[in-house]
mmCIF file of C-alpha atoms in Angstrom:
data_model
loop_
_atom_site.group_PDB
_atom_site.id
_atom_site.type_symbol
_atom_site.label_atom_id
_atom_site.label_comp_id
_atom_site.label_asym_id
_atom_site.label_seq_id
_atom_site.Cartn_x
_atom_site.Cartn_y
_atom_site.Cartn_z
ATOM 1 C CA MET X 1 21.614 -8.996 13.503
ATOM 2 C CA HIS X 2 19.015 -6.883 13.747
ATOM 3 C CA ASP X 3 18.472 -3.848 10.610
ATOM 4 C CA LEU X 4 16.091 -1.932 12.388
ATOM 5 C CA GLN X 5 15.818 -1.454 16.641
ATOM 6 C CA CYS X 6 13.268 1.618 17.270
ATOM 7 C CA GLU X 7 13.294 0.924 21.656
ATOM 8 C CA SER X 8 10.556 3.022 22.871
ATOM 9 C CA LEU X 9 9.419 5.997 20.599
ATOM 10 C CA VAL X 10 7.228 8.287 21.204
ATOM 11 C CA LYS X 11 5.460 11.090 19.210
ATOM 12 C CA ARG X 12 3.446 14.275 20.503
ATOM 13 C CA PHE X 13 1.461 16.397 18.578
ATOM 14 C CA GLY X 14 0.376 19.761 20.706
ATOM 15 C CA ALA X 15 -1.360 17.611 23.623
ATOM 16 C CA TYR X 16 -2.415 14.135 20.743
ATOM 17 C CA THR X 17 -0.492 10.818 21.482
ATOM 18 C CA ALA X 18 0.058 9.904 17.713
ATOM 19 C CA VAL X 19 2.833 7.051 19.201
ATOM 20 C CA ASN X 20 2.812 5.783 22.285
ATOM 21 C CA SER X 21 6.157 3.996 24.079
ATOM 22 C CA VAL X 22 6.610 1.248 20.949
ATOM 23 C CA SER X 23 9.606 -0.587 20.425
ATOM 24 C CA PHE X 24 10.651 -3.638 17.685
ATOM 25 C CA ASN X 25 12.965 -5.009 16.207
ATOM 26 C CA VAL X 26 13.229 -6.245 12.610
ATOM 27 C CA PRO X 27 16.070 -8.989 12.010
ATOM 28 C CA ARG X 28 18.368 -8.679 9.478
ATOM 29 C CA GLY X 29 16.773 -9.297 5.539
ATOM 30 C CA SER X 30 13.434 -9.916 7.201
ATOM 31 C CA PHE X 31 10.059 -8.440 6.040
ATOM 32 C CA PHE X 32 7.983 -6.956 8.696
ATOM 33 C CA SER X 33 5.077 -4.992 8.181
ATOM 34 C CA ILE X 34 3.250 -2.677 9.844
ATOM 35 C CA LEU X 35 -0.497 -3.100 9.557
ATOM 36 C CA GLY X 36 -3.885 -0.736 11.651
ATOM 37 C CA PRO X 37 -6.039 1.376 10.773
ATOM 38 C CA SER X 38 -6.404 4.644 9.616
ATOM 39 C CA GLY X 39 -5.118 7.298 11.859
ATOM 40 C CA CYS X 40 -3.442 4.359 14.233
ATOM 41 C CA GLY X 41 -0.290 6.369 14.344
ATOM 42 C CA LYS X 42 1.607 4.583 11.225
ATOM 43 C CA THR X 43 2.646 6.460 8.716
ATOM 44 C CA THR X 44 4.155 8.882 11.787
ATOM 45 C CA LEU X 45 6.371 5.616 12.582
ATOM 46 C CA MET X 46 7.425 5.096 9.862
ATOM 47 C CA ARG X 47 8.541 9.592 8.990
ATOM 48 C CA MET X 48 10.133 9.236 12.491
ATOM 49 C CA ILE X 49 12.309 6.393 11.008
ATOM 50 C CA ALA X 50 12.699 9.047 7.886
ATOM 51 C CA GLY X 51 14.516 11.130 9.868
ATOM 52 C CA PHE X 52 10.805 13.732 8.181
ATOM 53 C CA GLU X 53 9.533 13.619 12.141
ATOM 54 C CA ALA X 54 11.396 14.021 14.911
ATOM 55 C CA PRO X 55 10.571 11.913 17.716
ATOM 56 C CA SER X 56 9.425 13.559 21.093
ATOM 57 C CA SER X 57 10.653 10.659 22.744
ATOM 58 C CA GLY X 58 13.151 6.837 22.112
ATOM 59 C CA ASP X 59 15.992 6.272 20.108
ATOM 60 C CA ILE X 60 16.323 4.922 16.759
ATOM 61 C CA ARG X 61 19.509 2.019 15.706
ATOM 62 C CA ILE X 62 20.027 1.417 12.350
ATOM 63 C CA LYS X 63 21.973 -1.756 13.024
ATOM 64 C CA GLY X 64 22.762 -1.156 16.889
ATOM 65 C CA LYS X 65 24.286 3.053 15.658
ATOM 66 C CA SER X 66 21.283 5.770 17.019
ATOM 67 C CA VAL X 67 20.151 7.919 14.151
ATOM 68 C CA LEU X 68 18.407 10.473 15.418
ATOM 69 C CA SER X 69 20.912 13.079 14.535
ATOM 70 C CA THR X 70 21.776 11.980 11.346
ATOM 71 C CA PRO X 71 19.280 13.928 8.543
ATOM 72 C CA PRO X 72 17.554 12.288 6.601
ATOM 73 C CA ASN X 73 18.670 12.113 3.446
ATOM 74 C CA LYS X 74 21.951 10.649 5.387
ATOM 75 C CA ARG X 75 20.267 8.119 6.887
ATOM 76 C CA PRO X 76 21.191 4.531 5.043
ATOM 77 C CA VAL X 77 16.775 4.097 4.713
ATOM 78 C CA LYS X 78 14.815 5.169 1.448
ATOM 79 C CA MET X 79 11.403 5.377 0.924
ATOM 80 C CA VAL X 80 9.181 4.263 -1.409
ATOM 81 C CA PHE X 81 5.316 6.531 -0.789
ATOM 82 C CA GLN X 82 1.977 5.299 -1.874
ATOM 83 C CA HIS X 83 2.371 7.850 -5.263
ATOM 84 C CA LEU X 84 5.620 6.498 -6.130
ATOM 85 C CA ALA X 85 7.139 10.355 -6.565
ATOM 86 C CA LEU X 86 9.105 9.850 -9.676
ATOM 87 C CA PHE X 87 9.512 12.830 -12.143
ATOM 88 C CA PRO X 88 7.600 12.569 -14.759
ATOM 89 C CA MET X 89 10.604 14.802 -16.686
ATOM 90 C CA MET X 90 12.870 11.840 -16.632
ATOM 91 C CA ASN X 91 13.440 8.928 -18.537
ATOM 92 C CA VAL X 92 13.533 5.596 -16.823
ATOM 93 C CA GLY X 93 17.016 5.580 -16.274
ATOM 94 C CA GLU X 94 17.498 8.972 -14.889
ATOM 95 C CA ASN X 95 14.975 9.006 -12.864
ATOM 96 C CA ILE X 96 17.084 5.669 -11.411
ATOM 97 C CA ALA X 97 19.913 7.884 -11.277
ATOM 98 C CA TYR X 98 19.163 10.327 -9.877
ATOM 99 C CA GLY X 99 20.247 9.493 -6.489
ATOM 100 C CA LEU X 100 23.385 8.600 -7.443
ATOM 101 C CA ARG X 101 23.923 11.970 -8.742
ATOM 102 C CA CYS X 102 22.889 14.245 -5.970
ATOM 103 C CA ARG X 103 25.920 11.909 -4.243
ATOM 104 C CA GLY X 104 28.504 12.432 -7.001
ATOM 105 C CA GLU X 105 29.172 9.332 -8.145
ATOM 106 C CA ASN X 106 30.784 9.139 -11.731
ATOM 107 C CA LYS X 107 28.569 8.409 -15.262
ATOM 108 C CA ALA X 108 30.673 5.145 -15.916
ATOM 109 C CA ASP X 109 29.223 3.937 -12.869
ATOM 110 C CA ILE X 110 25.546 5.443 -12.824
ATOM 111 C CA GLY X 111 25.201 3.683 -16.037
ATOM 112 C CA GLY X 112 26.162 0.407 -14.936
ATOM 113 C CA LYS X 113 24.979 0.071 -12.016
ATOM 114 C CA VAL X 114 21.522 1.728 -13.138
ATOM 115 C CA ALA X 115 21.482 -1.520 -15.727
ATOM 116 C CA ARG X 116 22.144 -3.674 -12.938
ATOM 117 C CA VAL X 117 19.463 -2.634 -11.326
ATOM 118 C CA LEU X 118 16.599 -2.401 -13.805
ATOM 119 C CA ASP X 119 17.994 -5.934 -15.231
ATOM 120 C CA ARG X 120 16.974 -7.585 -10.848
ATOM 121 C CA VAL X 121 13.346 -6.416 -10.920
ATOM 122 C CA GLY X 122 12.671 -7.829 -14.319
ATOM 123 C CA LEU X 123 12.792 -4.602 -16.580
ATOM 124 C CA PRO X 124 16.225 -4.665 -18.496
ATOM 125 C CA GLY X 125 16.913 -2.331 -21.643
ATOM 126 C CA THR X 126 14.054 0.210 -21.358
ATOM 127 C CA GLU X 127 16.474 2.987 -20.057
ATOM 128 C CA HIS X 128 15.092 5.824 -22.234
ATOM 129 C CA LYS X 129 11.649 4.548 -21.956
ATOM 130 C CA GLN X 130 9.815 7.890 -20.505
ATOM 131 C CA VAL X 131 7.066 7.014 -17.304
ATOM 132 C CA SER X 132 3.937 7.658 -19.242
ATOM 133 C CA GLN X 133 4.744 4.813 -21.287
ATOM 134 C CA LEU X 134 4.826 2.838 -18.122
ATOM 135 C CA SER X 135 2.009 0.497 -16.846
ATOM 136 C CA GLY X 136 1.456 0.557 -12.659
ATOM 137 C CA GLY X 137 3.075 -2.783 -12.512
ATOM 138 C CA GLN X 138 6.001 -1.093 -14.019
ATOM 139 C CA LYS X 139 6.303 2.182 -12.030
ATOM 140 C CA GLN X 140 6.342 0.750 -8.782
ATOM 141 C CA ARG X 141 9.459 -1.401 -9.986
ATOM 142 C CA ILE X 142 10.825 0.934 -11.229
ATOM 143 C CA ALA X 143 10.116 3.496 -8.197
ATOM 144 C CA ILE X 144 12.011 0.782 -5.672
ATOM 145 C CA ALA X 145 14.558 -0.012 -8.062
ATOM 146 C CA ARG X 146 15.501 4.335 -7.642
ATOM 147 C CA CYS X 147 16.033 3.404 -4.154
ATOM 148 C CA MET X 148 18.274 -0.608 -4.647
ATOM 149 C CA VAL X 149 20.394 1.818 -6.607
ATOM 150 C CA LEU X 150 21.479 3.779 -3.770
ATOM 151 C CA GLU X 151 22.053 0.509 -1.931
ATOM 152 C CA PRO X 152 19.973 1.007 1.555
ATOM 153 C CA ASP X 153 20.596 -0.678 4.881
ATOM 154 C CA VAL X 154 16.548 -1.102 5.128
ATOM 155 C CA LEU X 155 13.396 0.035 2.481
ATOM 156 C CA LEU X 156 10.322 1.750 3.620
ATOM 157 C CA LEU X 157 7.303 1.282 2.150
ATOM 158 C CA ASP X 158 4.673 3.290 3.032
ATOM 159 C CA GLU X 159 0.789 2.009 1.098
ATOM 160 C CA PRO X 160 2.635 1.554 -2.345
ATOM 161 C CA LEU X 161 -0.032 -0.669 -3.606
ATOM 162 C CA GLY X 162 -2.724 1.522 -2.683
ATOM 163 C CA ALA X 163 -3.479 3.410 -5.156
ATOM 164 C CA LEU X 164 -3.172 0.597 -8.068
ATOM 165 C CA ASP X 165 -6.212 -1.628 -8.827
ATOM 166 C CA LEU X 166 -6.932 -4.666 -7.531
ATOM 167 C CA LYS X 167 -6.290 -7.101 -9.839
ATOM 168 C CA LEU X 168 -2.335 -5.305 -10.189
ATOM 169 C CA ARG X 169 -2.397 -5.169 -6.315
ATOM 170 C CA GLU X 170 -2.339 -8.941 -6.338
ATOM 171 C CA ARG X 171 0.209 -9.748 -8.436
ATOM 172 C CA MET X 172 2.215 -6.949 -7.087
ATOM 173 C CA LYS X 173 1.676 -8.498 -3.133
ATOM 174 C CA ILE X 174 3.537 -11.717 -4.693
ATOM 175 C CA GLU X 175 6.168 -8.969 -6.824
ATOM 176 C CA LEU X 176 7.312 -7.164 -4.146
ATOM 177 C CA LYS X 177 7.795 -10.253 -1.753
ATOM 178 C CA GLN X 178 9.796 -11.780 -5.150
ATOM 179 C CA LEU X 179 11.816 -8.729 -5.052
ATOM 180 C CA GLN X 180 12.718 -8.571 -1.363
ATOM 181 C CA HIS X 181 14.357 -12.232 -1.512
ATOM 182 C CA GLN X 182 15.971 -11.059 -4.444
ATOM 183 C CA PHE X 183 18.060 -7.699 -2.978
ATOM 184 C CA GLU X 184 18.380 -9.296 0.039
ATOM 185 C CA THR X 185 16.902 -5.982 1.974
ATOM 186 C CA THR X 186 15.588 -5.101 4.748
ATOM 187 C CA PHE X 187 11.281 -3.880 3.702
ATOM 188 C CA LEU X 188 9.613 -2.093 6.317
ATOM 189 C CA TYR X 189 6.152 -1.841 5.054
ATOM 190 C CA ILE X 190 3.069 0.342 6.068
ATOM 191 C CA THR X 191 -0.285 -1.330 5.188
ATOM 192 C CA HIS X 192 -4.311 -1.186 6.374
ATOM 193 C CA ASP X 193 -4.850 -3.890 3.928
ATOM 194 C CA GLN X 194 -4.264 -7.217 6.173
ATOM 195 C CA SER X 195 -4.263 -9.658 2.573
ATOM 196 C CA GLU X 196 -1.075 -7.328 1.748
ATOM 197 C CA ALA X 197 0.788 -8.058 5.719
ATOM 198 C CA LEU X 198 -0.206 -11.536 5.408
ATOM 199 C CA LEU X 199 0.818 -12.904 2.808
ATOM 200 C CA MET X 200 3.892 -10.497 2.620
ATOM 201 C CA SER X 201 5.813 -10.484 5.869
ATOM 202 C CA ASP X 202 7.808 -12.264 7.527
ATOM 203 C CA ASN X 203 6.425 -10.545 10.951
ATOM 204 C CA VAL X 204 3.580 -8.346 10.947
ATOM 205 C CA ALA X 205 3.091 -5.480 13.507
ATOM 206 C CA VAL X 206 -0.594 -4.759 14.520
ATOM 207 C CA MET X 207 -0.991 -1.374 15.195
ATOM 208 C CA ASN X 208 -4.327 0.647 17.297
ATOM 209 C CA ALA X 209 -4.291 3.937 18.949
ATOM 210 C CA GLY X 210 -0.268 4.593 18.565
ATOM 211 C CA GLN X 211 0.586 1.557 20.310
ATOM 212 C CA PHE X 212 1.720 -2.592 18.918
ATOM 213 C CA GLU X 213 -1.727 -4.941 19.878
ATOM 214 C CA GLN X 214 1.001 -7.198 18.972
ATOM 215 C CA ILE X 215 4.229 -8.498 16.846
ATOM 216 C CA GLY X 216 4.510 -12.175 15.606
ATOM 217 C CA SER X 217 4.301 -13.892 12.109
ATOM 218 C CA PRO X 218 1.169 -14.083 9.863
ATOM 219 C CA GLN X 219 0.022 -17.764 10.778
ATOM 220 C CA GLU X 220 0.818 -16.868 14.532
ATOM 221 C CA LEU X 221 -1.952 -13.469 14.362
ATOM 222 C CA TYR X 222 -4.697 -15.154 12.352
ATOM 223 C CA ASN X 223 -4.487 -18.265 14.771
ATOM 224 C CA ASN X 224 -3.635 -16.934 17.602
ATOM 225 C CA PRO X 225 -4.610 -13.307 18.581
ATOM 226 C CA LYS X 226 -4.049 -12.006 21.524
ATOM 227 C CA THR X 227 -6.573 -9.316 22.280
ATOM 228 C CA GLY X 228 -9.657 -9.178 21.175
ATOM 229 C CA PHE X 229 -8.755 -5.729 18.992
ATOM 230 C CA VAL X 230 -6.409 -8.115 16.087
ATOM 231 C CA ALA X 231 -8.756 -10.740 16.471
ATOM 232 C CA GLY X 232 -10.879 -8.856 14.883
ATOM 233 C CA PHE X 233 -9.121 -7.020 12.094
ATOM 234 C CA VAL X 234 -6.813 -9.796 11.055
ATOM 235 C CA GLY X 235 -8.631 -11.968 9.076
ATOM 236 C CA ASP X 236 -12.449 -12.321 9.444
ATOM 237 C CA SER X 237 -14.111 -12.660 11.902
ATOM 238 C CA ASN X 238 -17.781 -13.950 13.440
ATOM 239 C CA ARG X 239 -18.052 -11.355 16.229
ATOM 240 C CA TRP X 240 -20.767 -11.844 19.875
ATOM 241 C CA SER X 241 -20.961 -9.571 23.086
ATOM 242 C CA GLY X 242 -21.577 -11.400 25.708
ATOM 243 C CA ARG X 243 -20.866 -12.350 29.553
ATOM 244 C CA VAL X 244 -18.997 -14.887 31.399
ATOM 245 C CA VAL X 245 -21.486 -17.961 32.838
ATOM 246 C CA SER X 246 -18.548 -19.987 33.360
ATOM 247 C CA LEU X 247 -14.118 -19.686 33.763
ATOM 248 C CA SER X 248 -12.378 -23.047 34.137
ATOM 249 C CA GLU X 249 -9.301 -24.959 32.950
ATOM 250 C CA GLY X 250 -8.854 -21.815 30.045
ATOM 251 C CA LYS X 251 -12.373 -20.947 28.324
ATOM 252 C CA VAL X 252 -14.920 -19.482 28.692
ATOM 253 C CA ARG X 253 -18.842 -20.152 28.777
ATOM 254 C CA VAL X 254 -20.555 -17.233 27.413
ATOM 255 C CA ALA X 255 -24.071 -16.360 27.373
ATOM 256 C CA ILE X 256 -24.586 -14.365 24.105
ATOM 257 C CA ASP X 257 -26.940 -11.294 24.024
ATOM 258 C CA GLY X 258 -29.879 -12.276 22.593
ATOM 259 C CA GLY X 259 -29.675 -15.332 23.219
ATOM 260 C CA GLY X 260 -27.634 -19.801 23.199
ATOM 261 C CA GLU X 261 -24.341 -19.874 25.032
ATOM 262 C CA VAL X 262 -21.112 -20.918 24.250
ATOM 263 C CA THR X 263 -17.735 -22.102 25.345
ATOM 264 C CA ALA X 264 -14.714 -20.630 23.561
ATOM 265 C CA LEU X 265 -11.073 -20.596 24.872
ATOM 266 C CA ALA X 266 -10.358 -17.465 27.143
ATOM 267 C CA GLY X 267 -7.624 -14.931 24.969
ATOM 268 C CA ASP X 268 -7.090 -12.875 27.947
ATOM 269 C CA ASN X 269 -6.160 -12.965 31.856
ATOM 270 C CA ARG X 270 -8.763 -9.970 32.988
ATOM 271 C CA ILE X 271 -11.807 -12.354 32.239
ATOM 272 C CA ALA X 272 -13.932 -12.831 34.853
ATOM 273 C CA ALA X 273 -17.260 -14.765 35.269
ATOM 274 C CA GLY X 274 -19.680 -11.632 34.627
ATOM 275 C CA GLY X 275 -17.757 -10.183 32.859
ATOM 276 C CA SER X 276 -18.705 -8.405 29.414
ATOM 277 C CA VAL X 277 -16.686 -9.827 26.740
ATOM 278 C CA GLU X 278 -16.720 -10.528 23.152
ATOM 279 C CA VAL X 279 -16.427 -14.420 21.377
ATOM 280 C CA PHE X 280 -14.467 -14.507 17.256
ATOM 281 C CA VAL X 281 -15.705 -16.628 15.875
ATOM 282 C CA ARG X 282 -13.435 -17.214 11.703
ATOM 283 C CA PRO X 283 -16.438 -17.874 9.377
ATOM 284 C CA GLU X 284 -13.671 -20.910 7.826
ATOM 285 C CA ALA X 285 -14.003 -22.604 11.502
ATOM 286 C CA ILE X 286 -17.754 -22.824 11.597
ATOM 287 C CA SER X 287 -20.331 -26.489 9.258
ATOM 288 C CA ILE X 288 -23.090 -26.669 9.151
ATOM 289 C CA GLY X 289 -24.646 -29.571 10.486
ATOM 290 C CA GLY X 290 -24.919 -31.168 13.836
ATOM 291 C CA GLY X 291 -21.318 -33.092 16.042
ATOM 292 C CA ARG X 292 -19.464 -30.774 17.094
ATOM 293 C CA ASP X 293 -18.462 -28.735 20.756
ATOM 294 C CA GLU X 294 -20.518 -25.843 19.227
ATOM 295 C CA VAL X 295 -24.234 -25.998 18.125
ATOM 296 C CA LEU X 296 -27.121 -23.305 17.463
ATOM 297 C CA GLY X 297 -30.512 -22.793 14.794
ATOM 298 C CA GLY X 298 -30.751 -20.722 12.675
ATOM 299 C CA THR X 299 -32.379 -20.136 8.830
ATOM 300 C CA VAL X 300 -29.857 -19.491 5.977
ATOM 301 C CA GLU X 301 -30.776 -16.204 4.912
ATOM 302 C CA SER X 302 -28.559 -16.271 1.567
ATOM 303 C CA LEU X 303 -25.535 -17.464 -0.515
ATOM 304 C CA LEU X 304 -22.354 -15.447 -1.397
ATOM 305 C CA PHE X 305 -20.357 -17.013 -3.761
ATOM 306 C CA ASN X 306 -16.178 -15.607 -4.483
ATOM 307 C CA GLY X 307 -14.664 -18.858 -5.350
ATOM 308 C CA ALA X 308 -12.499 -19.384 -2.131
ATOM 309 C CA SER X 309 -13.691 -17.562 -0.603
ATOM 310 C CA SER X 310 -17.765 -18.319 -0.241
ATOM 311 C CA ARG X 311 -19.912 -17.595 2.291
ATOM 312 C CA ILE X 312 -22.876 -18.283 3.644
ATOM 313 C CA LEU X 313 -24.982 -16.673 5.851
ATOM 314 C CA VAL X 314 -27.089 -18.270 8.205
ATOM 315 C CA ARG X 315 -29.026 -15.090 10.763
ATOM 316 C CA MET X 316 -29.292 -17.317 13.745
ATOM 317 C CA ASP X 317 -32.654 -17.983 16.815
ATOM 318 C CA ASN X 318 -31.243 -15.036 18.932
ATOM 319 C CA GLY X 319 -30.933 -12.702 15.718
ATOM 320 C CA HIS X 320 -27.306 -12.652 15.227
ATOM 321 C CA LEU X 321 -25.853 -12.902 11.590
ATOM 322 C CA VAL X 322 -23.369 -15.318 10.927
ATOM 323 C CA GLU X 323 -20.515 -16.633 8.247
ATOM 324 C CA VAL X 324 -20.301 -19.827 7.653
ATOM 325 C CA GLY X 325 -17.422 -21.011 5.393
ATOM 326 C CA GLN X 326 -16.540 -24.617 5.242
ATOM 327 C CA ALA X 327 -19.378 -26.089 4.426
ATOM 328 C CA VAL X 328 -18.952 -23.699 0.487
ATOM 329 C CA MET X 329 -15.197 -24.457 0.210
ATOM 330 C CA ASP X 330 -15.499 -28.465 0.633
ATOM 331 C CA GLY X 331 -19.366 -28.154 -1.154
ATOM 332 C CA SER X 332 -20.152 -30.895 0.631
ATOM 333 C CA VAL X 333 -23.933 -28.843 2.107
ATOM 334 C CA THR X 334 -26.404 -27.953 -0.258
ATOM 335 C CA VAL X 335 -28.209 -25.664 1.616
ATOM 336 C CA SER X 336 -31.107 -23.000 0.001
ATOM 337 C CA PRO X 337 -32.490 -19.769 1.608
ATOM 338 C CA GLY X 338 -34.833 -20.259 4.344
ATOM 339 C CA GLU X 339 -33.840 -23.620 5.327
ATOM 340 C CA LYS X 340 -33.579 -24.190 8.691
ATOM 341 C CA VAL X 341 -29.891 -25.591 9.573
ATOM 342 C CA GLN X 342 -28.017 -26.339 12.415
ATOM 343 C CA ILE X 343 -24.169 -24.369 12.363
ATOM 344 C CA CYS X 344 -21.034 -26.044 14.810
ATOM 345 C CA TRP X 345 -17.883 -25.220 15.649
ATOM 346 C CA SER X 346 -14.625 -26.655 17.817
ATOM 347 C CA GLN X 347 -14.314 -25.189 21.003
ATOM 348 C CA LEU X 348 -11.170 -24.210 20.053
ATOM 349 C CA HIS X 349 -12.130 -22.457 17.027
ATOM 350 C CA GLY X 350 -13.702 -19.641 19.089
ATOM 351 C CA ARG X 351 -11.605 -16.987 21.182
ATOM 352 C CA ALA X 352 -13.605 -14.688 23.811
ATOM 353 C CA PHE X 353 -11.576 -11.429 25.283
ATOM 354 C CA THR X 354 -12.681 -8.675 27.763
ATOM 355 C CA THR X 355 -14.460 -6.302 25.455
ATOM 356 C CA ALA X 356 -12.358 -3.745 24.198
ATOM 357 C CA ARG X 357 -11.108 -0.651 26.637
#
């Protein structure tokens, strides 16, 4: 039931290892994203799947069959690039029909297939439009239609929203997810933008320095990160360094650098008394006032209004700057810069991880 299986993939460029023993399965008909910072190896990984790079070792299977010896143009995958690569000298219909013509299909069948795929991407009757007449979002859909008309088993998308303005990018996230459901095709999507991965994906692999840190649903990655890298990269978090004072029943008492102590859930099994750790608490878990497990004092430094993502910045007495989200979102607390406050949160909302290797 997997359209794509990658097993122990390694890619070396001389002494540099870009992808280091990566294994994962992509279930049939799912939206799977690879999320990571620039230079982590995600594009190299996708290029190996597409056939543009040969792995140093490992295997790639599509619907159970190894494709290592299959050239790129014969693999049952198609790729949408960041800059789309539409042919400017061809109209919309000619762009979509290009792959069909290269495959030797007859003219009558090509016309029907082009019309049907345009209807499915919501652009019926645009066959004769020039590419220059299309909006950014329309070009995105034409690039996808050009691939989907060839009925690939897997569609690879290499940061396809990166060149769009913010408003269009937000709209295209929803449209891409809807198109994936409509075509019922497996999408493999790579991005450095966590909001894209979380919003669209059934499962996400977080990649760092050539390896996968964690694979899971967006909810799992956000609520139960398994490493400090995932906790810091997926979503916004307040982060404090410190040393372990005590460890008991899965909870860690940490002396924060600069002063103060907090308790958090142990995020990994390498934590030991006296060891260095980082504590992560999300802004929306912190509120103004007392009455919860963890309480620290500070002074309101500024208010940052951004709708549902608004924040209160509090300078803690130990000098750390903390983003507070809960009080802003529910409107229950009104504060002013310079005001002395207490910030609080539940121990269940803190995670402590051994300092990153």
